[in-house]
Each structure stands twice: as structure tokens, then as C-alpha cells.
Short mmCIF file of C-alpha atoms in Angstrom, two decimals:
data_model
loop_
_atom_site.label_atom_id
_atom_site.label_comp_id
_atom_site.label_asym_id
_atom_site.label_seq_id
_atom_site.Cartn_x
_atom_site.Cartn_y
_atom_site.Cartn_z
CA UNK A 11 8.00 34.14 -10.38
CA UNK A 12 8.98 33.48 -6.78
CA UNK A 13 10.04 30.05 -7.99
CA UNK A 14 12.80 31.12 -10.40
CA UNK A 15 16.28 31.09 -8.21
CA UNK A 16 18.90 28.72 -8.63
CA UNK A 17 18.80 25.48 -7.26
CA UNK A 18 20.93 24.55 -3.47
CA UNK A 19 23.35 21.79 -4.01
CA UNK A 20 26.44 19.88 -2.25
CA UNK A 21 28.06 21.87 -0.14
CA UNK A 22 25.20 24.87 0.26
CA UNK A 23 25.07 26.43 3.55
CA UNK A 24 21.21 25.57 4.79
CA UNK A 25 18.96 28.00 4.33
CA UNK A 26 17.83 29.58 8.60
CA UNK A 27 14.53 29.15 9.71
CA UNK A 28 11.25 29.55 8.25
CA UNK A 29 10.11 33.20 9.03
CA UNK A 30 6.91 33.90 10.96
CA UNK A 31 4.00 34.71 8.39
CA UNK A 32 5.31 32.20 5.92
CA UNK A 33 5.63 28.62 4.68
CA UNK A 34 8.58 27.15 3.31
CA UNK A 35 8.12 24.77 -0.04
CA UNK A 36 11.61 22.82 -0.83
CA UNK A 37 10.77 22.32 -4.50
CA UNK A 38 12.09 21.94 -8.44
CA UNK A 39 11.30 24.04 -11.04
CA UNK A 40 10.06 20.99 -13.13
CA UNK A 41 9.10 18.75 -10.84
CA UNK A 42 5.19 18.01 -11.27
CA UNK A 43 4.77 16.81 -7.74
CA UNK A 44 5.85 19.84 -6.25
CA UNK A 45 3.97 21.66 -8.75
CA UNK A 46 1.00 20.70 -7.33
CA UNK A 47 1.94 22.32 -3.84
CA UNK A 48 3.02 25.76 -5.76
CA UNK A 49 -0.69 25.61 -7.11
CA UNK A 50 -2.28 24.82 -4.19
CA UNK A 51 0.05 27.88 -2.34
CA UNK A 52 -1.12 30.26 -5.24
CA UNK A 53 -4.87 29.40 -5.57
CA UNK A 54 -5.39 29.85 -1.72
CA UNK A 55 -2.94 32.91 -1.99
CA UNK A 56 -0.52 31.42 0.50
CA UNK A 57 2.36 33.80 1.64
CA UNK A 58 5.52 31.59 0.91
CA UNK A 59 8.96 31.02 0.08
CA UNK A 60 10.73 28.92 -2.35
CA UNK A 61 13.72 26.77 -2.08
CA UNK A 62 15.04 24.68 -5.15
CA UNK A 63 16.67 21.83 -4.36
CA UNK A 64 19.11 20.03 -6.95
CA UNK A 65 18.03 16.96 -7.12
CA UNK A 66 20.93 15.29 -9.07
CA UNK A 67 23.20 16.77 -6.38
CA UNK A 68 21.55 17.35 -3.05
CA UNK A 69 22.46 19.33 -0.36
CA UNK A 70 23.96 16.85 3.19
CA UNK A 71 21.47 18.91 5.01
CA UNK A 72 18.01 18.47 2.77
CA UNK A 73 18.10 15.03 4.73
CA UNK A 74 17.36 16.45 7.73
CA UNK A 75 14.24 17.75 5.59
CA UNK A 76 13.25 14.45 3.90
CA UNK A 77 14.60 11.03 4.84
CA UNK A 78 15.44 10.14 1.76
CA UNK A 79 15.78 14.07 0.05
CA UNK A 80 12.94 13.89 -1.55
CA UNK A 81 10.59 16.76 -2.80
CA UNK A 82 8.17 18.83 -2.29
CA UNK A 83 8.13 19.55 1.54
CA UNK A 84 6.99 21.65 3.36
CA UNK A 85 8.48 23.78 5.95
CA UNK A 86 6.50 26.39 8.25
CA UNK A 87 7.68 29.21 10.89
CA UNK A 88 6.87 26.47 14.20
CA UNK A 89 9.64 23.87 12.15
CA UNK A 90 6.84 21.18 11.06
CA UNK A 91 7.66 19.23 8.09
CA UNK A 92 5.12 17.92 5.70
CA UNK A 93 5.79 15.43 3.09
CA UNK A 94 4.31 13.55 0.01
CA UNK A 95 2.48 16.43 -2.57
CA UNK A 96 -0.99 15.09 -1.80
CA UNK A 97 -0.67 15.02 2.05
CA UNK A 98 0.97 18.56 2.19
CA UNK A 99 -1.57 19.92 -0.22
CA UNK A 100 -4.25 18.69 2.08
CA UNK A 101 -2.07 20.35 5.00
CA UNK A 102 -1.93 23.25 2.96
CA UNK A 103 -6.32 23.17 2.09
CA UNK A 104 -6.84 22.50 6.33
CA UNK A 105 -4.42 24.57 7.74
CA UNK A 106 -5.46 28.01 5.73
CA UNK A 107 -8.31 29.87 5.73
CA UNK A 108 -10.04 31.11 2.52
CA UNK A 109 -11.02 29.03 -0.12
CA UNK A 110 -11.34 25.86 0.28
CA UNK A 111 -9.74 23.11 -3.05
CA UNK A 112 -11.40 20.35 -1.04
CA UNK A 113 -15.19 19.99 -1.45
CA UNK A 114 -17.01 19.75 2.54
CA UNK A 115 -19.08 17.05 1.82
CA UNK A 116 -17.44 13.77 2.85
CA UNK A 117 -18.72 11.93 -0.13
CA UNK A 118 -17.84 14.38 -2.95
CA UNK A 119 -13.93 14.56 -1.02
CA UNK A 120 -14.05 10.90 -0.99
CA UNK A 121 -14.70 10.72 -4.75
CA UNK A 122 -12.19 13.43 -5.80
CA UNK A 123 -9.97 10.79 -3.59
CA UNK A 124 -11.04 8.12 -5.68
CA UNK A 125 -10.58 9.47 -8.69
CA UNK A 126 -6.56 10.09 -7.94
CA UNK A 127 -6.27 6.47 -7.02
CA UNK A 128 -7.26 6.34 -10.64
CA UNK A 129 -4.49 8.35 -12.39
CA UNK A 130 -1.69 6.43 -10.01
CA UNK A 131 -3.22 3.22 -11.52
CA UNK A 132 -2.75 4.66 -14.69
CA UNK A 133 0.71 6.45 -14.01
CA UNK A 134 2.63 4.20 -12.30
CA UNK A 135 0.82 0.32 -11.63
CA UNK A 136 2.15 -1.20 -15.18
CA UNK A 137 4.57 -3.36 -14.81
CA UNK A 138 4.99 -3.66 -18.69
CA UNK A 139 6.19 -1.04 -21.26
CA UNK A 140 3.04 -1.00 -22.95
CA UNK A 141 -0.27 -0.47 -20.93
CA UNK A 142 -1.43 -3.70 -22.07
CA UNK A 143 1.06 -5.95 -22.41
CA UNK A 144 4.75 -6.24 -24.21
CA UNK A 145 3.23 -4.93 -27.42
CA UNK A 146 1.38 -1.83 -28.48
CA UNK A 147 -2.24 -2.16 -28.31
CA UNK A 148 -5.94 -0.26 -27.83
CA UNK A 149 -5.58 1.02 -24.44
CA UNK A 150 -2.23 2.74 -25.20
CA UNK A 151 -3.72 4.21 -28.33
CA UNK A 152 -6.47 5.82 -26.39
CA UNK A 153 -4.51 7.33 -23.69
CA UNK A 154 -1.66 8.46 -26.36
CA UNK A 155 -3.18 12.04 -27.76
CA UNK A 156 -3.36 13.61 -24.42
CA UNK A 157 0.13 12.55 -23.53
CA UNK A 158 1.55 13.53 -26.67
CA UNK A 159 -0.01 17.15 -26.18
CA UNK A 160 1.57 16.98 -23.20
CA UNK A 161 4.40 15.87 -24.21
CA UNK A 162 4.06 18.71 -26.73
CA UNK A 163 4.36 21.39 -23.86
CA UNK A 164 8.11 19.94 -23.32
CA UNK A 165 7.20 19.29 -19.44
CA UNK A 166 10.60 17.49 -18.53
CA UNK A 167 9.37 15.54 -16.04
CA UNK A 168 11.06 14.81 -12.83
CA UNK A 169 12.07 11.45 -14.23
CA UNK A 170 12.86 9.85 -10.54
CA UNK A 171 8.87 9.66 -10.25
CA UNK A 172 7.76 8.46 -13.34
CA UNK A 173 9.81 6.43 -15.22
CA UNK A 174 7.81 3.95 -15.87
CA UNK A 175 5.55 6.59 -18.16
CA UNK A 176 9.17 7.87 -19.91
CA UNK A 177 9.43 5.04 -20.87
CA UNK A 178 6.07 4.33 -22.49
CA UNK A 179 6.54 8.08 -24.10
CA UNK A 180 9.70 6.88 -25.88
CA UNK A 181 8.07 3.83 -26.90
CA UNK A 182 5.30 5.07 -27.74
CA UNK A 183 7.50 7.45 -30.36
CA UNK A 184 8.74 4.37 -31.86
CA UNK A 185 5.65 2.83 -33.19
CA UNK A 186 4.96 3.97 -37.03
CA UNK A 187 1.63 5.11 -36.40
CA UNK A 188 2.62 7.34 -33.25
CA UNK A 189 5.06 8.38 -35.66
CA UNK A 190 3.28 8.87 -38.62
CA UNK A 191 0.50 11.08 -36.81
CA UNK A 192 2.84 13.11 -34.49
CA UNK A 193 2.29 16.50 -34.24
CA UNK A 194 4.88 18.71 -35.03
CA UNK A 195 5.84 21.21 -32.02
CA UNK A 196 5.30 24.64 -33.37
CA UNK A 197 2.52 24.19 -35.97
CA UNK A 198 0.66 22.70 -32.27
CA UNK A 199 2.16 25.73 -30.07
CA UNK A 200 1.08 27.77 -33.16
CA UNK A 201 -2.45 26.48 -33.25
CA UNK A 202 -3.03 26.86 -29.50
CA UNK A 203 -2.22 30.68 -29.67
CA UNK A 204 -4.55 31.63 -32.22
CA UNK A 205 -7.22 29.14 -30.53
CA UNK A 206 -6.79 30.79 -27.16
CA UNK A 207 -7.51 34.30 -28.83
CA UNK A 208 -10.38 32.62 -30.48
CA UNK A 209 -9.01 33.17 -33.86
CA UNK A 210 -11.42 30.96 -36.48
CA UNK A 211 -7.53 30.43 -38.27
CA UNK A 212 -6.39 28.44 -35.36
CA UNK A 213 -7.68 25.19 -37.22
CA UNK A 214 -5.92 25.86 -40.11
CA UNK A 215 -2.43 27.20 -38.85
CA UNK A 216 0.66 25.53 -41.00
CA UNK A 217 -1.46 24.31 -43.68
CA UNK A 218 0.18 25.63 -46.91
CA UNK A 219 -2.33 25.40 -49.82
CA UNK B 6 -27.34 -10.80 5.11
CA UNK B 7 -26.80 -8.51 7.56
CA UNK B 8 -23.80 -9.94 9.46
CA UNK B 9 -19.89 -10.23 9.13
CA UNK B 10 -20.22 -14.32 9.11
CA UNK B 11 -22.60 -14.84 6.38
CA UNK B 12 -21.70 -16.57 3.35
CA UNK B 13 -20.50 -14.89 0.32
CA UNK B 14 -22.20 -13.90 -2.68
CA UNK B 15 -21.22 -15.12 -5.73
CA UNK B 16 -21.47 -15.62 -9.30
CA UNK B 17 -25.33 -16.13 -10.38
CA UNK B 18 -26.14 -14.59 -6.98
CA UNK B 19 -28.69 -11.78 -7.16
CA UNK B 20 -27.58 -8.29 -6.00
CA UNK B 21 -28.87 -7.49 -2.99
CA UNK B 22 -31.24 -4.47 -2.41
CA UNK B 23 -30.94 -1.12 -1.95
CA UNK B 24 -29.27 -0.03 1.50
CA UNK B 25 -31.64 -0.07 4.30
CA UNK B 26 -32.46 3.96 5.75
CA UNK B 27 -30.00 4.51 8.72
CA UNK B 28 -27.57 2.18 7.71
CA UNK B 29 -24.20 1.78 5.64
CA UNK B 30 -23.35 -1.40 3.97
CA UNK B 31 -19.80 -2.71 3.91
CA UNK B 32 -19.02 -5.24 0.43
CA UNK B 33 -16.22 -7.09 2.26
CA UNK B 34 -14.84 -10.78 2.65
CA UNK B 35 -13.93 -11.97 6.32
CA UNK B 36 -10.51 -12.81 5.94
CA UNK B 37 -9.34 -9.63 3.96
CA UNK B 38 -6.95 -7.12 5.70
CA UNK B 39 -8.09 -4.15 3.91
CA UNK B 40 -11.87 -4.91 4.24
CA UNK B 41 -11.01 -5.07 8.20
CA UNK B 42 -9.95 -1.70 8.58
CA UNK B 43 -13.07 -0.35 7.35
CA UNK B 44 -15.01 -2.80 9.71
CA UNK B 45 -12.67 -1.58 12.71
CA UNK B 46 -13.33 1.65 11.87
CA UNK B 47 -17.49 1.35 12.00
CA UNK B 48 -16.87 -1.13 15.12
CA UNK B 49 -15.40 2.08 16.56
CA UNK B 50 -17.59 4.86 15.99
CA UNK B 51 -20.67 2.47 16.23
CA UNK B 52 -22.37 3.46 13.22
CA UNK B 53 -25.06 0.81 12.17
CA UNK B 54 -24.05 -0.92 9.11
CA UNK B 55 -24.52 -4.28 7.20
CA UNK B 56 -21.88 -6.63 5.75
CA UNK B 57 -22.46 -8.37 2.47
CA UNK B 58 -19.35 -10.92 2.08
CA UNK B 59 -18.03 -11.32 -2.03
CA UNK B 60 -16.59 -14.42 -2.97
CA UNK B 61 -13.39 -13.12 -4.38
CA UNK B 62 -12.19 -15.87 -5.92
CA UNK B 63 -15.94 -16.21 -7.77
CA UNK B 64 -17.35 -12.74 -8.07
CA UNK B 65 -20.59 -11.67 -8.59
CA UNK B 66 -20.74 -10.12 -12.02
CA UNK B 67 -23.41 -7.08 -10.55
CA UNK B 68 -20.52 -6.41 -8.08
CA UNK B 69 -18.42 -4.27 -11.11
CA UNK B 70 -21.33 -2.29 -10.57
CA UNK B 71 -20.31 -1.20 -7.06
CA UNK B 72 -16.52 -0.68 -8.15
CA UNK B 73 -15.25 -1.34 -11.67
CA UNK B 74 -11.67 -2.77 -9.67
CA UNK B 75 -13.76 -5.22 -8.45
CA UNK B 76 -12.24 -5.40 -4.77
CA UNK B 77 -13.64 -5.26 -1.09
CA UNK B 78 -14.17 -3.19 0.72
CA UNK B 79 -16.79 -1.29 -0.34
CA UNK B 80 -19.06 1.24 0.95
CA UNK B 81 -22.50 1.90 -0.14
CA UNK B 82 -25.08 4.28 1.73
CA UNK B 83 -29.04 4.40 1.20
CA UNK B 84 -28.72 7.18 -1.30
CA UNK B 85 -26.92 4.82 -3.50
CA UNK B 86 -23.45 6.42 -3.07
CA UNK B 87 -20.51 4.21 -3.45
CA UNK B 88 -16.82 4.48 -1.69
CA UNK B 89 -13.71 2.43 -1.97
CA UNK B 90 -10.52 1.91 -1.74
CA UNK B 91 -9.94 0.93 1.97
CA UNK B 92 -8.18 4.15 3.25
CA UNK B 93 -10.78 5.95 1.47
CA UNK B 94 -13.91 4.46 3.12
CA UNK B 95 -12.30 5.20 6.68
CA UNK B 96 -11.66 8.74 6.50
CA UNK B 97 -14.61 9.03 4.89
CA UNK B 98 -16.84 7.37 7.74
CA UNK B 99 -14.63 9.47 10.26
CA UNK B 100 -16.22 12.72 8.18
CA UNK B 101 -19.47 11.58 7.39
CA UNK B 102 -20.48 9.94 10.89
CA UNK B 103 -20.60 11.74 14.40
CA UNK B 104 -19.18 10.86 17.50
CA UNK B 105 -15.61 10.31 18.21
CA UNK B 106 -13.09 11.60 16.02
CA UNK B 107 -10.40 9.11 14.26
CA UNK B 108 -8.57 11.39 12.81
CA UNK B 109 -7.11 14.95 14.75
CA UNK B 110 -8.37 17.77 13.99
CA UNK B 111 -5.37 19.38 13.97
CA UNK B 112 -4.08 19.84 10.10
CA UNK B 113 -0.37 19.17 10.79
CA UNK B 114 -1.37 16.13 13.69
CA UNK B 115 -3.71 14.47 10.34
CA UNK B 116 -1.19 15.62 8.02
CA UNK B 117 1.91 13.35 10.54
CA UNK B 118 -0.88 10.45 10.61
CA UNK B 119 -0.86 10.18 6.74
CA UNK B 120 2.99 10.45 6.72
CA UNK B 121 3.14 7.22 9.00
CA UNK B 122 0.64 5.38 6.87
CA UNK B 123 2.95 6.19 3.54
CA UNK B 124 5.66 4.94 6.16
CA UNK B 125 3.29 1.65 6.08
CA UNK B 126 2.58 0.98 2.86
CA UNK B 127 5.92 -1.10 1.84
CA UNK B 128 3.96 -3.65 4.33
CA UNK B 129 1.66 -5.37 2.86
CA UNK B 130 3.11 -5.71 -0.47
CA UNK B 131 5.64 -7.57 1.39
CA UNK B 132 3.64 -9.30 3.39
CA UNK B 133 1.92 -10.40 0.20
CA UNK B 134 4.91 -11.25 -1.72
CA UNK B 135 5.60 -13.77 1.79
CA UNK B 136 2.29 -15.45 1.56
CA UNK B 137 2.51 -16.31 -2.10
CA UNK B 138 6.44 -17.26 -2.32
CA UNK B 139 6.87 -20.54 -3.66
CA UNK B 140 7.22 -23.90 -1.50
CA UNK B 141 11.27 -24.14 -2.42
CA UNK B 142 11.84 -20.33 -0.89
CA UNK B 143 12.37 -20.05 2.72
CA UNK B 144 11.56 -16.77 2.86
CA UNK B 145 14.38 -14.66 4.68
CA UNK B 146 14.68 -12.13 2.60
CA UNK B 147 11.37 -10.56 2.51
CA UNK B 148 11.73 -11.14 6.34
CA UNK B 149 14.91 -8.94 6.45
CA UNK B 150 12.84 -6.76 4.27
CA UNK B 151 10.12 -6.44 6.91
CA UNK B 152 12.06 -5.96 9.53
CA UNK B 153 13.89 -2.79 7.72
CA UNK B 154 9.84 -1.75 7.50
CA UNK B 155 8.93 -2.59 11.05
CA UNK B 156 12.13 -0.33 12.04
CA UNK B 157 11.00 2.55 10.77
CA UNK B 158 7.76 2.10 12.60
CA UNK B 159 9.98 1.74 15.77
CA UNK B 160 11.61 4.91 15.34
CA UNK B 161 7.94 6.97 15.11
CA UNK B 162 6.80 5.58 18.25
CA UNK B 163 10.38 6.18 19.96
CA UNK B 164 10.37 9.60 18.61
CA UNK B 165 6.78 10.29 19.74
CA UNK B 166 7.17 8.72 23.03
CA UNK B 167 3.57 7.17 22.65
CA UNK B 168 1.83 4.11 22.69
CA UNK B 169 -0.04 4.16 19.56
CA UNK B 170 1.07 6.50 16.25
CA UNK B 171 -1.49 9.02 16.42
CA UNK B 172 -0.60 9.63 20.58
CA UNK B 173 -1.69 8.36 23.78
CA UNK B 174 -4.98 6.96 22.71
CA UNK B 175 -5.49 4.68 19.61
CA UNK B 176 -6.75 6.53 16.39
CA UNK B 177 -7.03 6.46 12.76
CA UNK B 178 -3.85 5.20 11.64
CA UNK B 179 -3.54 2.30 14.54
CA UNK B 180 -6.46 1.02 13.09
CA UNK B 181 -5.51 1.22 9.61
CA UNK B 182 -2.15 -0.64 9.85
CA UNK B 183 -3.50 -3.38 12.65
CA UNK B 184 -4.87 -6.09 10.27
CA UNK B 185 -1.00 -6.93 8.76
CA UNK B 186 0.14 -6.96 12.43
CA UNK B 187 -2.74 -9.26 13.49
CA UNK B 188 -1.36 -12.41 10.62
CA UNK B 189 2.21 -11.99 11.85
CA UNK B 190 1.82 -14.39 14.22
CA UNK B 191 -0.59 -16.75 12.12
CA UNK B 192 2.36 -16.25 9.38
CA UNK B 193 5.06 -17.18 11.81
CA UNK B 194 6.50 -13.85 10.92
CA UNK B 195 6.80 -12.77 14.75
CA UNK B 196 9.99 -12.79 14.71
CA UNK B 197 10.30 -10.18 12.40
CA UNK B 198 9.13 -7.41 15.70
CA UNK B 199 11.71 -8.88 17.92
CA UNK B 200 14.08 -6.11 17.63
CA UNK B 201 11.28 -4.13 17.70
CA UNK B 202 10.10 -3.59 21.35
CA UNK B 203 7.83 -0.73 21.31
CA UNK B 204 5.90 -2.16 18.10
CA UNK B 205 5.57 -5.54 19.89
CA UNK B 206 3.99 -3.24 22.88
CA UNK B 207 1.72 -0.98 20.73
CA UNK B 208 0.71 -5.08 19.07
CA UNK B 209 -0.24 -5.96 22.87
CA UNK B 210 -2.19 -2.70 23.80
CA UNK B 211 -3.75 -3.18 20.37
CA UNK B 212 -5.36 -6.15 21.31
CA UNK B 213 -6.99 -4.11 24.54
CA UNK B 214 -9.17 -2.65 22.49
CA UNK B 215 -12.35 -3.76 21.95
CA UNK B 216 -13.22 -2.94 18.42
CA UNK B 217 -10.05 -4.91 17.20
CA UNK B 218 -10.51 -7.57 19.63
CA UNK B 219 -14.28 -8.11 18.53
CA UNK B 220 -12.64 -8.78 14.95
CA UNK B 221 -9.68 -10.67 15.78
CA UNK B 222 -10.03 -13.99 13.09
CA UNK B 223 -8.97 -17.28 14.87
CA UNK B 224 -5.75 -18.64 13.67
CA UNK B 225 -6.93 -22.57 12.19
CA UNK B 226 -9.80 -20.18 10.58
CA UNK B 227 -7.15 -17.68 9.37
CA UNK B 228 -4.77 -20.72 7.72
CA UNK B 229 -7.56 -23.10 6.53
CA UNK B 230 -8.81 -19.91 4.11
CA UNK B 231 -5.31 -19.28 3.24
CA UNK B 232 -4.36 -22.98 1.88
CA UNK B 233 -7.59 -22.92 0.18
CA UNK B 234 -7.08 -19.01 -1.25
CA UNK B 235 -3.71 -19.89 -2.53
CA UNK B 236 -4.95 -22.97 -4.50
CA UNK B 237 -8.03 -20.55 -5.55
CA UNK B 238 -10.54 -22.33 -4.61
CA UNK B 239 -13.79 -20.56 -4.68
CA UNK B 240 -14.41 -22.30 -1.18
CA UNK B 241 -12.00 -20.39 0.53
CA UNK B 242 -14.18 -16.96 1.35
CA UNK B 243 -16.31 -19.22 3.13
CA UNK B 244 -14.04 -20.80 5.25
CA UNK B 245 -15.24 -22.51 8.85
CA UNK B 246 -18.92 -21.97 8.07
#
């Protein structure tokens, strides 16, 4: 994985210039937002490079990346600097030939735009713990299975972004029926692996009698 | 029906047809910021369209139909497609329409105009936050807020060397951050661009051009809607007619 180096922190020496023939991506290993550009890189097979950043303990000279050291950005060989995932995977989708992640007619692009407007109103707009309120209710029932399968996959989040949705996680974890109905970790992982290879056992993986 | 100073349609109203061949109707309100980018933007490429106004504070229950959020603006075109979310229905008339181009062609150019527009978008929060502040507050610290906004504005167009954000002619993102610049004054938030020379320039060069000055809203119009929006009065979207 071109991803897996350790991370530049304090007092790192700044990496030179981007080389011709490549893009730089100043990333994390488990930061979702950047993990949208690395997909976007791979699916159009995008020659690039990949420099972690340590984001608890960031380098003086990332700021001369990102105004405020954020991540992902991008870096390319004429020193342009993209930021914000969405607006460097577009970069990324315009700038490169090959396939193309955004649809060409305007209305079906406008839609797909429409429809992330969507998951920020569900990711980050609350303004209470619960989706609906102080107290546990419907809505957060409904969204719960997907993010507890999620959840499931241990994706540590990069908790600057989202902490609104930690938060809803761990309080979601607190409510008896969440808790009564969790999955455990390795009877799901264990399920998923005999699902994915089709196995008609997958449904009853961990059962005992 | 068709233009942008009809009255709005509210609750118990019928919904109106279906979109006219060779047009694209706009769902918007005449004193909203975010509706008026998308009118600045079909003002500017002169694509024939037709406004239908929405009394927000009274909506039409058929108007869920056209976007479950409920808000203006709106686009619908006569195959019955739908658009929103302002910054949405701009880019996409700028790709669906001929004619001048808003937006650059150039991938890194578009990619710099969406980095000023994230630049924007503390803004009108803020400015919201102003407008809605109780009688007792006076204010000054969302002003100091704006101004810390405003100066990174300053610093784009000092870096660039440019009148507007996008270069030497207006474009996309002008148009999309002019409405919250046009209420300043109407606000009495002017001040807040007085250590900011080049934005008060780019405000005055704004007003040059003729799509924004074809929608500027006259200030008594602009403040009698406002006193009436804030007490929600479902009188207020119709406002001076």
C-alpha cells in the first residue's frame, strides 16, 4: 500500500517538490476525508505519492500547505494546492483523463450533488446528541444498524471532523436496546467472510446449538 | 406567474403546471439571498425562465413535492427534473445552458473558485445570526466576526491581483457571494469592509454589472420584509406589492 509510511510531525524536514508525472496527496491513514481522494486517485489509476501528516502534532511547514493544516490536499508537479476532499476529488475527475466518477449529464451530476448535501445534513447539521432531540427516538433507531456495522469495521474516525456523530455512537451504546442487540465483533467479521465466499453457513456462524 | 414580482404562492394555492417547453422555472422568494444567486446566474447567461415566488413563512404543502427541505430556490425544467440547493442550481445552469461560461474551464482555476466559496461560507451564517440577535445585543461581536471573514476575502483578491475572485472579469463565484454583500449596507454592517479596500472596490464594480444591478432590491423594500419576516408574518414575502 503506497499509503502505509509513517506519519511527518514537529520538527520534519518538508518533503521537496512534487515530481513531474505525479500528484502529491497530504493525507492520514484513517482519515475518511482523505480517503475519499486515495479512491478517487486509485479508481482513475492516478500516478501519486503519499504523505501522512500527524495530525495531533503537525509539521510548522504543513501550514504553508493548508491554512489551518488541515487534510487531504493536494499537491501537483506545477505547485497548485487543492483543498476540501470533495473539491480536490472533482480536481482530480476534471483534470485526468480516463474514466470519468462524475456522470456528463448536468442533471444526473447535479443530483449525485444533491444527494451529498444529504449525508452532511445527516453527519454533521444536529445540534443535539440524539438525531431528534435530547432523547433517543425513531430516527436514531433507523439510522443505527448501518452505523453500528460500521462501527463494527473499527474505522477510527478522524474525530476532528465528526464529532458530533462520536458522540451519537457512544450514546447510542448506552441505550439498553442498542445494547441489548449489539453485535458482537467477530461472530459479525466471522459472518461476513463466509458470506463473501457465498458460504450458505454464513447465516448461521457463532450459533452453538 | 411568470415574473420575479408576482405574489407568492401559498398554502391552499394550487401547484402550478408543468414547465412551459424552452423554459426553466425558478421556485424562489424576492427577498432571499440564496434564491438571488440562481436568478443572477440565469440574468447572466440569458436563459428564458419563469419565477414562481413561495411564501416561506406559509408554504404551499405541494411545494415538499419539489424539495422535501422545503426551501427556495428551486429549479424545475419541462421534463419534470428538479434541482436545489442554491450552489447546486448555478453550476448546474452553467453546464446545462450554452453561451458564456461561469465557471473556467480550467480544473485547477474551478477547483480555486470552489476554495473561495468554502472561504465564504462562515458569511451568511453570520450574517444570519446578526439579523436575528435580540433587541438588548448591540451586535459587535458578530461584526468583529465578519470582519475576520471579510479579511480573508481581502487577502484572495490581494493575492490574485484582480478585481473580481475568479480574475479580471466577473464569474461564477462573484455572483454567488454578491447577495450578502448587497444587505451590508441595508444592515448598517458597512463598516464591517472598511479595512477592507479591495472588497469595498470589487462591491463597487459589482454593481457595474448589469445582471446584479437589474436585481438589486431597494433598501425601504429590503427592511419593510425584514421587520415583517422577523415577526413571521406570512405578509412579509409579499412585501411592497
Amino acid at each position: 500500500m503506497e499509503d502505509a509510511t509513517r506519519t511527518f510531525g514537529k520538527g520534519s524536514c518538508p518533503p521537496g517538490p512534487v515530481p513531474e508525472g505525479l500528484i502529491r496527496v497530504y493525507s492520514m491513514r484513517f482519515c475518511p476525508f482523505a480517503h475519499r481522494t486515495r479512491l478517487v486517485l486509485r479508481a482513475k489509476g492516478i500516478r501519486h505519492e503519499v504523505i501522512n501528516i500527524n495530525l495531533r502534532n503537525k509539521p510548522e511547514w504543513y501550514y504553508t500547505k493548508h491554512p489551518s493544516g488541515q487534510i487531504p490536499v493536494l499537491e501537483n508537479s506545477k505547485c497548485q494546492l487543492i483543498y476540501e476532499s470533495v473539491i480536490a476529488c472533482e480536481y482530480l475527475d476534471d483534470a485526468y483523463p480516463g474514466r470519468k466518477l462524475y456522470p456528463y449529464d448536468p442533471y444526473e451530476r447535479a443530483r449525485q450533488k444533491m444527494l451529498l448535501e444529504l449525508f452532511y445534513k445527516i453527519l454533521g447539521y444536529q445540534n443535539t446528541v440524539f438525531f431528534g432531540g435530547d432523547c433517543i427516538s425513531m430516527i436514531d433507531y433507523l439510522f443505527w444498524p448501518w452505523f453500528e456495522r460500521l462501527d463494527v469495521y473499527g474505522i477510527a474516525d478522524c474525530l476532528n471532523h465528526t464529532p458530533a456523530l462520536r458522540l451519537w455512537t457512544a450514546a447510542m451504546k448506552q441505550d439498553p436496546t442498542v445494547c441489548a442487540l449489539l453485535i458482537d465483533r467477530s461472530i459479525f467479521l466471522g459472518f461476513l467472510n463466509l458470506y463473501f465466499q457465498n458460504n450458505p453457513d454464513a447465516f448461521d456462524y457463532g450459533l452453538t446449538c | 406567474m411568470s415574473g420575479g414580482s408576482a405574489r407568492s404562492l401559498a398554502k391552499g394555492s394550487a401547484p402550478p403546471g408543468p414547465v412551459p417547453q424552452g423554459l426553466i422555472r425558478v421556485y424562489s422568494m424576492r427577498f432571499c439571498p440564496f434564491a438571488q444567486r440562481t436568478l443572477l446566474v440565469l440574468k447572466a447567461k440569458g436563459i428564458g425562465h419563469e419565477i414562481v415566488n413561495i411564501n416561506l413563512k406559509n408554504k404551499p404543502e405541494w411545494f415538499f413535492t419539489k424539495n422535501p427541505f422545503g426551501l427556495v430556490p428551486v429549479l424545475e425544467n419541462s421534463q419534470g427534473q428538479l434541482i436545489y440547493e442554491s450552489a447546486i442550481t448555478c453550476e448546474y445552469l452553467d453546464e446545462a445552458y450554452p453561451g458564456k461560461k461561469l465557471l473556467p474551464d480550467d480544473p485547477y482555476e474551478k477547483a480555486c473558485q470552489k476554495m473561495v466559496f468554502e472561504l465564504f461560507s462562515k458569511v451568511p451564517p453570520l450574517v444570519t445570526s446578526f439579523i436575528r440577535r435580540q433587541n438588548n445585543e448591540d451586535g459587535s461581536g458578530l461584526k468583529e466576526e465578519l470582519r475576520k471573514e471579510f479579511s480573508k476575502l481581502e487577502e484572495v483578491l490581494t493575492n490574485k491581483k484582480t478585481t473580481f475572485f475568479g480574475g479580471n472579469s466577473l464569474s461564477m463565484i462573484d455572483y454567488l457571494i454578491w447577495p450578502w454583500f448587497e444587505r451590508l449596507e441595508v444592515l448598517e454592517l458597512n463598516e464591517c469592509v472598511d479595512h477592507t479596500p479591495k472588497l469595498k472596490l470589487w462591491m463597487a464594480a459589482m454593481r457595474e454589472d448589469p445582471a446584479v444591478s437589474s436585481l438589486l432590491i431597494e433598501a425601504k423594500a429590503f427592511r419593510g420584509f425584514l421587520d415583517l419576516y422577523l415577526q413571521n408574518s406570512p405578509e412579509a414575502c409579499d412585501y411592497g406589492l
